[in-house]
Amino acid sequence: MAEPENIIEVRGLKNAFGDQVVHENLDLDVRQGEILGVVGGSGTGKSVLMRSIIGLQQPIAGEVTVFGEPTLGRAETDALEIRKRWGVLFQGGALFSTLTVAENVQVPLREFYPSLSLSLLDEIASYKVIMTGLPNDAGPKFPAELSGGMRKRAGLARALAMDPELLFLDEPTAGLDPIGAAAFDELTKSLQRTLGLTVFLITHDLDTLYAICDRVAVLADKRVIAVGTIDELLALDHPWIQEYFRGPRGRAAVATQEAQRERSERSTAGAAADSGAD
Ligand SMILES: Nc1ncnc2c1ncn2[C@@H]1O[C@H](COP(=O)(O)OP(=O)(O)OP(=O)(O)O)[C@@H](O)[C@H]1O
């Protein structure tokens, strides 16, 4: 069966906690193969939206389809088949502190394929650990023995355990230094390219938005008020969007992007000149 163009479709979503309505009539499409950045002020419901899509939050109203299949109110066995096809990196990594990195990566494998042999589990875990740029000797370490950046990579290795087609990342670069954050962005981009992943990426990090997101969805007023490329969003005159992208941090992110582009153009020109001199 051909894959739908939209990997995720959310329609008319409503979420509330007691009297507090977080989402009302929220619609969103995530296209196949894109990295969609999801932004919005603190508490606008980005994580609740992600939890609704992956079935950890039961909305009051609305519909969610992933891979063309409705995800809400499904029987557990049906839901498992869909869950196998996505990986999730929760805010903070959410690693089990009493398990090693390799054992953490093996958790979803053991859940979905309980009869896998120990040697195969070890082999897959070791491959995923290397794939996320961690040294191979990170596998037997406990999360507390890793740096913050390494813990994020370990969380990503676990999210990739089942060879997902869709990846959910909740603030993956929060708490990382700028170099670590840029390296994590590059890793995300290269996974998208090489594995053809679709990525739903919640972030406050403007550098991440500029560097790797194909489109950005803005949450405000309980719904997605706009989705588009950053240039398309900049053309809108919504005050939050203008303040967010044109404020001091937005301008700094643009300057970083331009500096990176110039550096990469200079190195490409240098390489071309070198090969011409041979
Ligand atoms: N389980 C829950 N019970 C009650 N309220 C909740 C629950 N989960 C989330 N909320 C509330 O819903 C609102 C949205 O939370 P959410 O975590 O989605 O925000 P966010 O946009 O991801 O914020 P941040 O950028 O700060 O991470 C918040 O006011 C939060 O307190």
Coordinates of C-alpha atoms and ligand atoms in Angstrom, one line a residue:
M1 CA 0.0 0.0 0.0
A2 CA 1.4 3.4 -0.9
E3 CA 2.3 5.6 2.1
P4 CA 0.1 8.7 2.6
E5 CA 1.7 12.0 1.8
N6 CA 0.9 13.1 5.4
I7 CA 2.5 10.7 7.9
I8 CA 0.6 12.4 10.7
E9 CA -2.8 14.1 10.6
V10 CA -4.4 15.8 13.6
R11 CA -7.9 17.2 13.3
G12 CA -10.0 19.1 15.7
L13 CA -7.9 18.1 18.7
K14 CA -9.1 19.2 22.2
N15 CA -7.2 18.5 25.4
A16 CA -8.0 19.9 28.8
F17 CA -6.9 19.2 32.4
G18 CA -9.8 20.2 34.6
D19 CA -10.8 23.7 33.7
Q20 CA -7.6 24.3 31.8
V21 CA -8.1 23.9 28.1
V22 CA -4.7 23.3 26.5
H23 CA -5.8 22.6 22.9
E24 CA -9.0 23.5 21.1
N25 CA -9.8 22.7 17.5
L26 CA -6.1 22.0 16.7
D27 CA -5.2 20.8 13.2
L28 CA -1.8 19.7 12.0
D29 CA -0.2 17.7 9.1
V30 CA 3.3 16.3 9.2
R31 CA 4.5 15.4 5.7
Q32 CA 6.4 12.3 4.8
G33 CA 10.2 12.8 5.0
E34 CA 10.2 16.2 6.6
I35 CA 11.6 17.5 9.8
L36 CA 8.8 19.5 11.3
G37 CA 9.8 21.9 14.1
V38 CA 7.1 22.5 16.7
V39 CA 7.5 25.8 18.6
G40 CA 5.4 27.8 21.0
G41 CA 5.7 29.5 24.4
S42 CA 6.2 27.5 27.5
G43 CA 3.0 25.7 28.5
T44 CA 1.3 26.1 25.1
G45 CA 1.0 22.3 24.9
K46 CA 3.8 21.0 22.6
S47 CA 4.5 18.0 24.8
V48 CA 0.8 17.3 25.3
L49 CA 0.3 17.4 21.5
M50 CA 3.1 14.9 21.1
R51 CA 1.7 12.6 23.8
S52 CA -1.7 12.8 22.1
I53 CA -0.2 11.7 18.8
I54 CA 1.6 8.8 20.3
G55 CA -1.4 7.7 22.4
L56 CA -0.1 8.6 25.9
Q57 CA -2.7 11.3 26.3
Q58 CA -6.4 10.7 25.6
P59 CA -7.9 13.8 24.1
I60 CA -11.4 15.0 24.8
A61 CA -12.1 15.4 21.1
G62 CA -10.5 15.1 17.8
E63 CA -8.9 12.6 15.5
V64 CA -5.3 11.6 15.0
T65 CA -4.0 9.4 12.2
V66 CA -0.5 8.2 11.8
F67 CA 0.6 6.3 8.7
G68 CA -3.0 6.7 7.5
E69 CA -4.3 4.7 10.5
P70 CA -6.4 6.3 13.4
T71 CA -4.4 6.0 16.6
L72 CA -7.0 6.9 19.2
G73 CA -9.1 4.3 20.9
R74 CA -7.4 1.3 19.2
A75 CA -7.2 -2.1 20.6
E76 CA -3.8 -2.7 22.4
T77 CA -2.6 -5.2 19.8
D78 CA -3.4 -2.8 16.9
A79 CA -1.7 0.0 18.6
L80 CA 1.4 -2.1 19.1
E81 CA 1.7 -2.5 15.3
I82 CA 1.7 1.3 14.8
R83 CA 4.0 2.0 17.8
K84 CA 6.6 -0.3 16.3
R85 CA 7.0 2.1 13.4
W86 CA 7.9 5.2 15.5
G87 CA 10.6 6.0 18.0
V88 CA 10.4 8.6 20.8
L89 CA 13.1 10.7 22.5
F90 CA 11.4 12.2 25.6
Q91 CA 12.4 15.5 27.2
G92 CA 15.5 14.7 29.3
G93 CA 16.1 11.4 27.6
A94 CA 14.0 9.3 30.1
L95 CA 16.6 6.5 30.3
F96 CA 16.2 3.9 33.0
S97 CA 18.9 4.8 35.4
T98 CA 19.4 1.2 36.7
L99 CA 20.0 -0.2 33.2
T100 CA 23.1 0.3 31.1
V101 CA 22.9 2.2 27.8
A102 CA 22.8 -1.1 25.8
E103 CA 20.1 -2.5 28.1
N104 CA 18.1 0.7 27.6
V105 CA 18.4 0.4 23.8
Q106 CA 17.2 -3.2 24.2
V107 CA 14.0 -2.3 26.1
P108 CA 11.8 -1.7 23.0
L109 CA 13.3 -4.7 21.3
R110 CA 12.5 -7.0 24.2
E111 CA 8.9 -5.6 24.4
F112 CA 8.1 -6.1 20.7
Y113 CA 10.3 -9.2 20.0
P114 CA 10.5 -11.1 23.3
S115 CA 12.0 -14.1 21.6
L116 CA 15.1 -12.4 20.3
S117 CA 18.3 -14.1 21.4
L118 CA 20.7 -12.3 23.8
S119 CA 23.5 -12.2 21.2
L120 CA 21.2 -10.5 18.7
L121 CA 19.9 -8.0 21.2
D122 CA 23.6 -7.2 22.0
E123 CA 24.5 -6.8 18.4
I124 CA 21.5 -4.5 17.5
A125 CA 22.2 -2.4 20.6
S126 CA 25.8 -2.0 19.8
Y127 CA 24.9 -1.0 16.2
K128 CA 22.4 1.6 17.4
V129 CA 25.0 3.0 19.9
I130 CA 27.6 3.5 17.2
M131 CA 25.0 4.9 14.8
T132 CA 24.3 7.8 17.2
G133 CA 28.0 8.7 17.4
L134 CA 28.6 7.2 20.9
P135 CA 31.8 5.3 21.4
N136 CA 31.2 1.5 21.5
D137 CA 32.3 1.4 25.1
A138 CA 29.3 3.5 26.0
G139 CA 27.1 0.4 25.8
P140 CA 28.0 -1.1 29.2
K141 CA 27.9 2.3 31.0
F142 CA 25.0 3.5 33.1
P143 CA 23.3 6.8 32.2
A144 CA 24.8 8.6 35.3
E145 CA 28.3 7.9 33.9
L146 CA 27.6 9.8 30.7
S147 CA 27.6 13.5 29.9
G148 CA 24.3 15.3 29.1
G149 CA 25.1 15.1 25.3
M150 CA 25.9 11.4 25.5
R151 CA 22.7 10.7 27.4
K152 CA 20.7 12.4 24.6
R153 CA 22.5 10.2 22.1
A154 CA 21.7 7.2 24.2
G155 CA 18.1 8.2 24.3
L156 CA 18.2 8.6 20.5
A157 CA 19.8 5.1 20.2
R158 CA 16.9 3.7 22.1
A159 CA 14.4 5.6 19.9
L160 CA 16.1 4.1 16.8
A161 CA 16.1 0.6 18.2
M162 CA 13.1 -0.6 16.1
D163 CA 14.3 1.0 12.9
P164 CA 11.4 3.5 13.0
E165 CA 10.1 5.5 10.0
L166 CA 9.0 8.3 12.3
L167 CA 10.9 10.0 15.1
F168 CA 9.5 12.2 17.9
L169 CA 12.1 14.4 19.6
D170 CA 11.0 16.5 22.6
E171 CA 13.6 19.3 23.1
P172 CA 16.6 17.2 22.1
T173 CA 19.1 20.0 22.4
A174 CA 17.9 21.5 25.7
G175 CA 20.7 21.7 28.2
L176 CA 23.5 21.0 25.6
D177 CA 26.3 23.5 24.9
P178 CA 26.1 25.2 21.5
I179 CA 28.7 22.8 20.0
G180 CA 27.0 19.7 21.4
A181 CA 23.6 21.1 20.2
A182 CA 24.9 21.7 16.7
A183 CA 26.4 18.2 16.6
F184 CA 23.1 16.7 17.7
D185 CA 21.3 18.7 14.9
E186 CA 23.7 17.4 12.3
L187 CA 23.1 13.8 13.6
T188 CA 19.3 14.3 13.3
K189 CA 19.6 15.7 9.8
S190 CA 21.9 12.9 8.6
L191 CA 19.5 10.3 10.1
Q192 CA 16.6 12.0 8.2
R193 CA 18.6 11.9 5.0
T194 CA 20.1 8.5 5.2
L195 CA 17.1 6.6 6.7
G196 CA 14.4 8.7 5.1
L197 CA 12.9 9.5 8.5
T198 CA 10.0 11.8 9.2
V199 CA 10.8 13.9 12.3
F200 CA 8.4 15.7 14.7
L201 CA 10.7 17.9 16.7
I202 CA 9.7 20.0 19.6
T203 CA 12.2 22.7 20.3
H204 CA 12.9 26.2 21.8
D205 CA 16.3 26.2 19.9
L206 CA 16.2 28.7 17.1
D207 CA 19.5 27.4 15.8
T208 CA 17.9 24.0 15.4
L209 CA 15.0 25.5 13.5
Y210 CA 17.2 27.4 11.1
A211 CA 19.7 24.6 10.6
I212 CA 17.6 21.5 10.1
C213 CA 13.8 22.0 10.0
D214 CA 12.0 21.9 6.7
R215 CA 8.9 23.5 8.1
V216 CA 7.9 24.9 11.5
A217 CA 4.5 24.7 13.2
V218 CA 3.7 27.4 15.8
L219 CA 1.4 26.7 18.7
A220 CA -0.4 29.6 20.3
D221 CA -4.0 30.3 21.4
K222 CA -4.6 26.6 22.0
R223 CA -4.0 25.6 18.3
V224 CA -1.5 25.6 15.5
I225 CA -1.7 29.1 14.3
A226 CA 0.7 28.7 11.4
V227 CA 2.9 26.1 9.6
G228 CA 5.5 26.8 7.0
T229 CA 9.1 27.5 6.2
I230 CA 10.7 30.2 8.4
D231 CA 10.5 32.6 5.5
E232 CA 6.8 31.9 5.1
L233 CA 6.3 32.5 8.9
L234 CA 8.2 35.7 8.8
A235 CA 5.8 37.0 6.2
L236 CA 3.0 36.8 8.8
D237 CA 2.4 39.6 11.2
H238 CA 1.4 37.6 14.3
P239 CA 3.1 39.4 17.2
W240 CA 4.5 36.2 18.8
I241 CA 6.0 34.9 15.5
Q242 CA 7.6 38.3 14.8
E243 CA 9.0 38.6 18.3
Y244 CA 10.2 35.0 18.3
F245 CA 12.0 35.0 14.9
R246 CA 13.0 38.7 14.8
G247 CA 14.0 39.2 18.4
P248 CA 17.6 39.1 19.6
R249 CA 17.9 35.3 19.7
G250 CA 16.3 35.0 16.3
R251 CA 18.8 37.5 14.8
A252 CA 21.6 35.6 16.5
A253 CA 20.4 32.3 15.0
V254 CA 20.4 33.9 11.5
A255 CA 23.9 35.3 12.0
T256 CA 25.1 31.8 13.1
Q257 CA 23.5 30.2 10.0
E258 CA 25.1 32.8 7.7
A259 CA 28.5 32.3 9.2
Q260 CA 28.2 28.6 8.8
R261 CA 27.1 28.9 5.2
E262 CA 30.0 31.2 4.4
R263 CA 32.5 28.8 6.1
S264 CA 31.1 25.9 4.1
E265 CA 31.2 27.9 0.8
R266 CA 34.8 28.9 1.6
S267 CA 35.8 25.3 2.2
T268 CA 34.0 24.1 -0.9
A269 CA 35.8 26.8 -3.0
G270 CA 39.1 25.9 -1.3
A271 CA 38.6 22.2 -2.1
A272 CA 37.7 23.0 -5.8
A273 CA 40.8 25.3 -6.1
D274 CA 43.0 22.5 -4.6
S275 CA 41.7 19.9 -7.0
G276 CA 42.2 22.3 -9.9
A277 CA 45.9 22.8 -8.9
D278 CA 46.6 19.1 -9.1
Ligands
LIG1 N1 -0.7 15.4 33.2 C1 -1.0 16.7 33.3 N2 -1.9 17.1 34.3 C2 -2.3 18.4 34.4 N3 -1.8 19.3 33.6 C3 -0.9 19.0 32.7 C4 -0.5 17.7 32.5 N4 0.4 17.6 31.4 C5 0.5 18.9 31.0 N5 -0.3 19.7 31.7 C6 -0.4 21.2 31.5 O1 -0.7 21.4 30.2 C7 0.0 22.6 29.7 C8 0.8 22.2 28.5 O2 1.9 21.4 28.9 P1 3.1 21.0 28.0 O3 4.0 20.2 28.8 O4 2.5 20.3 26.8 O5 3.7 22.4 27.5 P2 4.9 22.7 26.6 O6 4.4 23.6 25.5 O7 5.5 21.4 26.1 O8 5.9 23.5 27.6 P3 7.5 23.6 27.7 O9 7.9 24.4 26.5 O10 7.6 24.4 28.9 O11 8.0 22.2 27.8 C9 0.8 23.1 30.9 O12 0.0 24.1 31.5 C10 0.9 21.9 31.8 O13 0.9 22.3 33.2

